Coordinates of C-alpha atoms in Angstrom, one line a residue:
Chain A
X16 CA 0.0 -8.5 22.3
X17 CA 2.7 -6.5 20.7
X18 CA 3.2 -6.2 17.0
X19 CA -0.1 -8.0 16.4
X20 CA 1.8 -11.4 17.6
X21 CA -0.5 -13.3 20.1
X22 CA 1.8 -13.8 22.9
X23 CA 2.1 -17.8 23.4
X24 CA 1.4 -18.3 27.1
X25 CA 3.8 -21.2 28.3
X26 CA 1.9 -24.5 28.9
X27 CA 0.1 -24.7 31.9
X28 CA 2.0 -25.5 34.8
X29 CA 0.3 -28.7 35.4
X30 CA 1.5 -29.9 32.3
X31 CA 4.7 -32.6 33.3
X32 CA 4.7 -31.2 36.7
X33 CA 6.9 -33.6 38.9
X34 CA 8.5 -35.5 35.8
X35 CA 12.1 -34.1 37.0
X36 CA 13.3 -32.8 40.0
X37 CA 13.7 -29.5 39.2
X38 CA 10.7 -28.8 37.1
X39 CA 8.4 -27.4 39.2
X40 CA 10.5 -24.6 41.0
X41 CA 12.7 -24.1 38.1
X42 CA 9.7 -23.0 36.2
X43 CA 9.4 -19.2 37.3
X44 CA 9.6 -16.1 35.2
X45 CA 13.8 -15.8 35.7
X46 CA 14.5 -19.3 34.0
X47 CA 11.8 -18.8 30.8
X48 CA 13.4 -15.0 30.5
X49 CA 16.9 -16.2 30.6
X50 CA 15.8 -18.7 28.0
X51 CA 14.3 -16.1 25.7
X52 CA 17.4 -14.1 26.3
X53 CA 19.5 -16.8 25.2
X54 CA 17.2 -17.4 22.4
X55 CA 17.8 -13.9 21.4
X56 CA 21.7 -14.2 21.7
X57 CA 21.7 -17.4 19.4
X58 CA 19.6 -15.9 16.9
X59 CA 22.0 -12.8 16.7
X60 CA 24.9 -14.6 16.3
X61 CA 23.9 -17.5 14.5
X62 CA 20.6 -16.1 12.5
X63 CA 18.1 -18.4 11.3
X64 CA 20.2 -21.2 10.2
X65 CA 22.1 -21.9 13.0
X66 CA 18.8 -21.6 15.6
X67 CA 18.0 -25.0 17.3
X68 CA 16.7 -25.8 20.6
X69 CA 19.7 -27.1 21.4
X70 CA 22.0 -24.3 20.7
X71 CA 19.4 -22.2 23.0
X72 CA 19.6 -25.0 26.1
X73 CA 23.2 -25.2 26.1
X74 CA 23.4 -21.1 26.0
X75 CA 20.9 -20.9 28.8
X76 CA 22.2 -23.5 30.3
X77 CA 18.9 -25.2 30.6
X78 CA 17.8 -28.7 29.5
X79 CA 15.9 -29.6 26.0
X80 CA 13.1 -31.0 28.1
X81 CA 12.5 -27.9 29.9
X82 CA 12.2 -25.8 26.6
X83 CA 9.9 -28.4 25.4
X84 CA 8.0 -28.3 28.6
X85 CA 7.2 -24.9 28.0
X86 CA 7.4 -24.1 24.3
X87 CA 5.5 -26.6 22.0
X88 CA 8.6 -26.2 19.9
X89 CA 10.7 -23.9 17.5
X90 CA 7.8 -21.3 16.2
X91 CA 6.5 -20.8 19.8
X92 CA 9.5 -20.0 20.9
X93 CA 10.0 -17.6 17.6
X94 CA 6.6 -16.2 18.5
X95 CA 7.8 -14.9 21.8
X96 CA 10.6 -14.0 21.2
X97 CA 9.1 -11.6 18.3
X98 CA 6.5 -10.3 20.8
X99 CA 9.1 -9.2 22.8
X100 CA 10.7 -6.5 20.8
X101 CA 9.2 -3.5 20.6
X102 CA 8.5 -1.5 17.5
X103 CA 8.9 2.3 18.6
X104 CA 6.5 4.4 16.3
X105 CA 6.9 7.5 18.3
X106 CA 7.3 10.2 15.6
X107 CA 6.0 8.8 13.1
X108 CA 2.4 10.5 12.8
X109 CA 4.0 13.0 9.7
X110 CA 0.4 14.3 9.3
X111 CA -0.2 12.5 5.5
X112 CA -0.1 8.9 4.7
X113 CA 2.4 9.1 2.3
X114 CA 4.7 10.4 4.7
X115 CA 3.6 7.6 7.4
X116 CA 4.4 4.9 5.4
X117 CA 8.0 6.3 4.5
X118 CA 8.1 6.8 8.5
X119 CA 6.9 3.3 9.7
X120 CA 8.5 1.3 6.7
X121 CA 12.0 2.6 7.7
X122 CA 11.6 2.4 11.3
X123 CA 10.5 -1.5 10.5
X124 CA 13.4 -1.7 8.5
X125 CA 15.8 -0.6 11.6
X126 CA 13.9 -2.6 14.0
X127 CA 14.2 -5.9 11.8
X128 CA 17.9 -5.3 11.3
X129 CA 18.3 -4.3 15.0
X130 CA 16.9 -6.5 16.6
X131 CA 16.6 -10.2 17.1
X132 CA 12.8 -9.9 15.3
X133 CA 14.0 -9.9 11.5
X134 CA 15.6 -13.0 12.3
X135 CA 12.8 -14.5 14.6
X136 CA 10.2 -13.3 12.0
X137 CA 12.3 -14.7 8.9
X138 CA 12.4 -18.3 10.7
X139 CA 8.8 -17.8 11.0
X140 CA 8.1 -17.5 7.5
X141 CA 10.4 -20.4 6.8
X142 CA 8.8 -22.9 9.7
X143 CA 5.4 -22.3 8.5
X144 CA 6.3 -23.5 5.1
X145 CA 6.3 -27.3 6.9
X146 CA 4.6 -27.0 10.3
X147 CA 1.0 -26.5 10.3
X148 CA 1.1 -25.2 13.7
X149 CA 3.6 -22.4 12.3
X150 CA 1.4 -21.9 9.2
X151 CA -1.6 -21.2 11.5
X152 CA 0.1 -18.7 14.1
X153 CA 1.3 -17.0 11.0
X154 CA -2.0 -16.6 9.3
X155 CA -3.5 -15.4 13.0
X156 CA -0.2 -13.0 12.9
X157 CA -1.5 -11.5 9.3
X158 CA -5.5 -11.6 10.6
X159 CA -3.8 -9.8 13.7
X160 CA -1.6 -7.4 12.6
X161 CA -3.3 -4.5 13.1
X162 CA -0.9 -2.6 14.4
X163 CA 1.3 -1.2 13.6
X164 CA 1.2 -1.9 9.8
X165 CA -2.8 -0.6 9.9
X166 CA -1.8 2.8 12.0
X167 CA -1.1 5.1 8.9
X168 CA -4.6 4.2 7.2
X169 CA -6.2 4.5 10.5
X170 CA -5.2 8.3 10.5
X171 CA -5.9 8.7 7.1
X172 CA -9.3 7.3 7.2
X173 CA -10.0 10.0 10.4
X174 CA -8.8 12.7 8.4
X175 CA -11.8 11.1 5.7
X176 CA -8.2 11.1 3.1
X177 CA -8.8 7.1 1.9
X178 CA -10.4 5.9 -1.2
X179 CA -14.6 5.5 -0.5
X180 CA -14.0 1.7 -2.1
X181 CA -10.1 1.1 0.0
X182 CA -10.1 -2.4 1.1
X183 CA -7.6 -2.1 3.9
X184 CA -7.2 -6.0 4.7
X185 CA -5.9 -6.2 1.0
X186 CA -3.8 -3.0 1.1
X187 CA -2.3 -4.4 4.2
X188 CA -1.0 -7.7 2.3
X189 CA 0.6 -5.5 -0.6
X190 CA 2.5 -3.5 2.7
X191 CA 3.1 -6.7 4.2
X192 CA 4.0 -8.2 1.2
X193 CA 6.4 -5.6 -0.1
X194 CA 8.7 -5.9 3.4
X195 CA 8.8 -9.6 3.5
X196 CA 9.7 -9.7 0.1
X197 CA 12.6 -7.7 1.2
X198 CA 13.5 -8.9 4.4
X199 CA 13.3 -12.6 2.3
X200 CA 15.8 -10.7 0.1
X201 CA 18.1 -9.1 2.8
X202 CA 17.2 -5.8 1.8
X203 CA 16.5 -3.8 4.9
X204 CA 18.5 -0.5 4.5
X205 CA 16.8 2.4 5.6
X206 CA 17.7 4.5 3.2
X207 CA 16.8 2.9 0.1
X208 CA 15.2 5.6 -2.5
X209 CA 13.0 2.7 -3.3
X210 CA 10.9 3.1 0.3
X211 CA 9.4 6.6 -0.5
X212 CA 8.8 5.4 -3.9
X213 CA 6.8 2.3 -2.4
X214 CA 5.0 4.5 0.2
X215 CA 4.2 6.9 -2.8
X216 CA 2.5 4.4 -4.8
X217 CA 0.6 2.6 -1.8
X218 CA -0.8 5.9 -0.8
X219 CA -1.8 6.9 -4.1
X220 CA -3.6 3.8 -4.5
X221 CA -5.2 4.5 -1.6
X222 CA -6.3 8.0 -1.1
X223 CA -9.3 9.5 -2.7
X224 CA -8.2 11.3 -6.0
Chain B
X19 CA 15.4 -18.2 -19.4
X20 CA 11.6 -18.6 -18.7
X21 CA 9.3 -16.4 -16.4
X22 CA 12.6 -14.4 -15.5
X23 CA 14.3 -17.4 -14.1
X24 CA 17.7 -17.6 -15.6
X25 CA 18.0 -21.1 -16.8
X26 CA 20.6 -22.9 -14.6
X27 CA 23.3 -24.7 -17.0
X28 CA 24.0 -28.2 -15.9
X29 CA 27.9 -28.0 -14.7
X30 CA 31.1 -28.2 -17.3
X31 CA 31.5 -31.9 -18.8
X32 CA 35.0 -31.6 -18.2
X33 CA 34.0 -31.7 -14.3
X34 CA 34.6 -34.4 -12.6
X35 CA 34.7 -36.5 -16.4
X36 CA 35.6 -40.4 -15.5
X37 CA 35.1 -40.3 -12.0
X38 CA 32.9 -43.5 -12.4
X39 CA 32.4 -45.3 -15.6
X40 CA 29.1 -43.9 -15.9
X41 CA 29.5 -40.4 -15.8
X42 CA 30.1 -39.8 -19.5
X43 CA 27.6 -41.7 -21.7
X44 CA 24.6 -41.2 -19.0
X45 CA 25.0 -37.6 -19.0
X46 CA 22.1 -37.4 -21.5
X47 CA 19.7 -34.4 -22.0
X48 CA 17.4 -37.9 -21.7
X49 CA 18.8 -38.8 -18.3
X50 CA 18.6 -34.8 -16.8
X51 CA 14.9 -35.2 -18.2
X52 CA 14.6 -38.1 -16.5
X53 CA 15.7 -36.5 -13.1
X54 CA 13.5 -33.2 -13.6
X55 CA 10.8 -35.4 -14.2
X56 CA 11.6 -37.4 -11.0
X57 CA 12.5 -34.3 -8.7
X58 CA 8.5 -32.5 -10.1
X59 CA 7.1 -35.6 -9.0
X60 CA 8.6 -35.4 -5.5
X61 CA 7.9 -32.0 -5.3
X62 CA 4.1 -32.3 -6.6
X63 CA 3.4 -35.4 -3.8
X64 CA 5.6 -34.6 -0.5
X65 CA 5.7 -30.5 -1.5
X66 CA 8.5 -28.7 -0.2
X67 CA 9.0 -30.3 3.2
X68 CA 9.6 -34.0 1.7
X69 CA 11.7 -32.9 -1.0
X70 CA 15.7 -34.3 -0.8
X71 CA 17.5 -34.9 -3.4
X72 CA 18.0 -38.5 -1.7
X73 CA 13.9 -38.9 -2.3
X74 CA 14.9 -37.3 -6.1
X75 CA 17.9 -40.1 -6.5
X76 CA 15.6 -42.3 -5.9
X77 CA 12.9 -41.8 -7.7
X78 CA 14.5 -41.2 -10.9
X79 CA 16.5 -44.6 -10.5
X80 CA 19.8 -42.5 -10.4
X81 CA 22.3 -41.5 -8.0
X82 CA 22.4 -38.9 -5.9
X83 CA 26.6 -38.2 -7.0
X84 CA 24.8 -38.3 -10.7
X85 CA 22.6 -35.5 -9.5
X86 CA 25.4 -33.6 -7.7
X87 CA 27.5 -33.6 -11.1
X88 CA 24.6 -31.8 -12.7
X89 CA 23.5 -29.4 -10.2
X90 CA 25.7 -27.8 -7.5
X91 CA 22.3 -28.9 -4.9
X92 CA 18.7 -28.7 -4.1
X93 CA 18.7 -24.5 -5.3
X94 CA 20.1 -25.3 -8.4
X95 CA 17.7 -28.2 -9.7
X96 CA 14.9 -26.0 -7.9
X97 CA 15.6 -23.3 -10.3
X98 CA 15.3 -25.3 -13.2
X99 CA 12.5 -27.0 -12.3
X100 CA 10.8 -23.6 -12.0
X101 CA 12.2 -22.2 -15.6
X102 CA 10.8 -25.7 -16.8
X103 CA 7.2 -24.5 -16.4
X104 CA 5.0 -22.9 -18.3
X105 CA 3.4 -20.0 -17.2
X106 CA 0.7 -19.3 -19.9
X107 CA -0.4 -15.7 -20.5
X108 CA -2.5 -15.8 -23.7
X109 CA -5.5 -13.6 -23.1
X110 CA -4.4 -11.4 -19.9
X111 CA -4.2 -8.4 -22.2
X112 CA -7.5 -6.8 -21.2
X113 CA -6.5 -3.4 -22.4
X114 CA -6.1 -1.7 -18.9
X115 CA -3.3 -2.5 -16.2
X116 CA -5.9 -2.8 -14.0
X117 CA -8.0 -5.8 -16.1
X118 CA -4.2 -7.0 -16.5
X119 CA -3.3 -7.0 -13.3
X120 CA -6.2 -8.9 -12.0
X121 CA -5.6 -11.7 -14.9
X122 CA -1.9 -11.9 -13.9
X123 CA -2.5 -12.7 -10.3
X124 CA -5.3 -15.5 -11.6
X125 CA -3.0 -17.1 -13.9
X126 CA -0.2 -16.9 -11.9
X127 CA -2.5 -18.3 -8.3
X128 CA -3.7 -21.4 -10.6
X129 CA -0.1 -21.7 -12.3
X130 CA 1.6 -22.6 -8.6
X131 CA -1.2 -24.3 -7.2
X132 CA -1.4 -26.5 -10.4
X133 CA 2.1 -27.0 -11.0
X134 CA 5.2 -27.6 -9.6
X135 CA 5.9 -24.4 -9.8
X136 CA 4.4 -23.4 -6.5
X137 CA 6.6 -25.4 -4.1
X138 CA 9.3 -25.4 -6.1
X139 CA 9.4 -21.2 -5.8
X140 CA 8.3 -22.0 -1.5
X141 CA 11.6 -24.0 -1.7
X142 CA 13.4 -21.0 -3.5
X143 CA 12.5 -19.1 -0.7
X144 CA 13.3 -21.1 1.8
X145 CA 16.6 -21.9 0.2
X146 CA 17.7 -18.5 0.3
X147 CA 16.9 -18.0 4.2
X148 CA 20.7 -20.4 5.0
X149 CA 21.8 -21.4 1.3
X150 CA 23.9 -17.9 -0.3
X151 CA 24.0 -19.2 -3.3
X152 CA 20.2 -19.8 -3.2
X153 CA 20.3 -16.3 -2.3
X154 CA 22.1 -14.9 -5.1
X155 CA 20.1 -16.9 -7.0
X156 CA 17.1 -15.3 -5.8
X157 CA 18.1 -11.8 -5.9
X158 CA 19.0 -12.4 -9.8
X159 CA 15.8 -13.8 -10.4
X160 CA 14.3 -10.3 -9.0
X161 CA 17.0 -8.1 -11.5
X162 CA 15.3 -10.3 -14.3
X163 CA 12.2 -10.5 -13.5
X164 CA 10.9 -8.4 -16.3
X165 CA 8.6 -11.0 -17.4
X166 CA 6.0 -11.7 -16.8
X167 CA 5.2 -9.6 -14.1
X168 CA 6.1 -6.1 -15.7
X169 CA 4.2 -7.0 -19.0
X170 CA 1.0 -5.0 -17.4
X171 CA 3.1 -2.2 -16.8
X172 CA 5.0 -1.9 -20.4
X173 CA 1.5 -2.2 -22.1
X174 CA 0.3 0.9 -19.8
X175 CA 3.5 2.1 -20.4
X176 CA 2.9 2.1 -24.7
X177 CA -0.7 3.4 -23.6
X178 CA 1.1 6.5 -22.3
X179 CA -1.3 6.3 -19.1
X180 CA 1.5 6.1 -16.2
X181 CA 2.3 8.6 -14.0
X182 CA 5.7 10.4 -14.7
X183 CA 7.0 9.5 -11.5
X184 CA 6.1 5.9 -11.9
X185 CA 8.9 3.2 -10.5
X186 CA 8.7 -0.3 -12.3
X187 CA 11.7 -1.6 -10.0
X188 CA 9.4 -0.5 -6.7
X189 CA 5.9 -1.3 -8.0
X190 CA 7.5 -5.1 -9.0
X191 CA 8.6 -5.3 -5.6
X192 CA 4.8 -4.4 -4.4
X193 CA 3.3 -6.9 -6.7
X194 CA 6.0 -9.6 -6.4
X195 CA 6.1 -9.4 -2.5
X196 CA 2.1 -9.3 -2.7
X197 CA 1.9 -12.9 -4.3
X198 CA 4.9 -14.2 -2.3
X199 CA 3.0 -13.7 0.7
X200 CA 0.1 -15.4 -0.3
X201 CA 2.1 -18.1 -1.3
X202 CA 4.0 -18.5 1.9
X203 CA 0.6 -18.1 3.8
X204 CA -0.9 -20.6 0.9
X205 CA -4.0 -18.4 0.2
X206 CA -3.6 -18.9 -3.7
X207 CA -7.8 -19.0 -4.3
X208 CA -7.8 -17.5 -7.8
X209 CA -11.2 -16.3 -7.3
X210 CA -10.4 -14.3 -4.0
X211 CA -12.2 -11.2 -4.6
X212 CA -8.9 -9.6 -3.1
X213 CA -7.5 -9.6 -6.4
X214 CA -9.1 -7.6 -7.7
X215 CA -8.5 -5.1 -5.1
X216 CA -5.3 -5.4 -4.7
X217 CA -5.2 -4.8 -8.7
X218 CA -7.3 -1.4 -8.4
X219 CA -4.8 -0.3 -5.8
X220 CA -1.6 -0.7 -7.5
X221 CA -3.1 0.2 -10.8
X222 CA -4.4 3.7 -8.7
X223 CA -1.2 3.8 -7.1
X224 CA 0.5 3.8 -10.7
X225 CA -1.1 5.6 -13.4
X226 CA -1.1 8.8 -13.7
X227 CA -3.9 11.0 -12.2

């Protein structure tokens, strides 16, 4: 698990084993990483519009049927390839929750405009607004996502800083609200006044007055 | 303009005037009715997923270059679908931004569950992931979206009981990115005891101490 995305396992290798020639051997850790790579690479330079599952077996020079043999389709694929970036957060333990959330919610910001997860993730959002199987990884995502969103309250609650009646389920929706609002919105630069000002009033509403 | 959402102008008569032998006469406010009518009733039985303006042509009993005269595509007639509704906010003065807060989010979960409203703002969304004009769109919606999510914050405002440092551009971004994402992940229960907390926190978060 990174990022609080469950990684999707690939289907079980007895799933179509035999149906083409090169199925079975083909199947090793090399040919699903260079399809993730290739993934990657087409939603870099295509970004969510221009990701299909064809565009990714022609990069990887793979067939459809292989993808489909081993992703259930588009959000799967998405999935993994959002679990597969990694979120640094060293350095961002300021010593107040304020601070924290200015931290983590730039450093999301960089990663997201980085990387191929603000693109992954913003396909995500879209594909789960008409595949239920997309809709349910994304709810398991939110009832996940633990980290790293929940890290700054984490500390605060050990230093005994929160609220005695913060509900931090809720208070991570209005974080996780407030960046996909803006990644929806393409605004991801780091340096927006408008992050501190955000972190200022989330930790206000959450610290014990 | 309604709820913020700049009311999209059907394109210049002079466009595109005797093209077909229809155009003129049938460009009735009776006949755009007629196709907002058609494209809510798409939008309330197939949602977002099923909605083309194919399924809206045909519907209304019109044709789909009769719709393309009137609205550059599927953003534009979404946005006026969305200004068409009528978000009702007759008796969410409580008398504190928290007590308004919590009857915002209530009115505003029934209003997109109940109305077209809901998918039609999902499509917005969506819209804007490939479509830049949805985009645009999208973002202007968000630099006018004084109403009605900022009425809360004016009343406080009159009250004299936010902070000094409060941001009304930043705490809309909490609050709108808060009810996006529980409209993307379709948690819109209006009696989700969340509300209330996520009212407490940003009315904690924004008054003054």
């Amino acid at each position: 698990m990174v990022n609080g995305v469950p990684r999707q396992k690939p289907a079980p290798l007895s799933t179509g084993l035999g149906r083409r020639s090169s199925a079975g051997p083909r199947r090793s850790k090399a040919a699903a990483e260079a399809i993730l790579d290739a993934a990657e690479a087409v939603l870099m330079e295509a970004g969510y519009a221009g990701f299909t599952i064809e565009q990714v077996a022609r990069r990887a020079g793979a067939g459809k049927p292989t993808i489909y043999r081993w992703w259930s389709g588009k959000p799967a694929l998405l999935l993994e390839i959002y679990a597969r970036q990694r979120l640094d957060l060293s350095g961002t333990d300021t010593g107040s929750l304020e601070g924290d959330l200015v931290a983590l919610l730039r450093r999301l910001f960089r990663f997201w405009g980085a990387t191929p997860a603000g693109q992954a993730f913003t396909a995500i959002l879209v594909e789960a607004q008409h595949d239920p199987a997309a809709l349910q990884a994304l709810r398991a995502f939110l009832a996940e996502r633990t980290y790293p969103l929940a890290e700054p309250f984490d500390r605060a609650a050990r230093r005994g800083e929160l609220a005695s009646d913060f509900d931090l389920a809720t208070t991570l929706d209005l974080v996780s609200g407030y960046v996909w609002a803006r990644l929806l919105t393409r605004r991801l630069d780091d340096d927006d006044p408008a992050l501190p000002a955000a972190a200022r009033t989330i930790a206000r509403g959450s610290l014990r007055s």
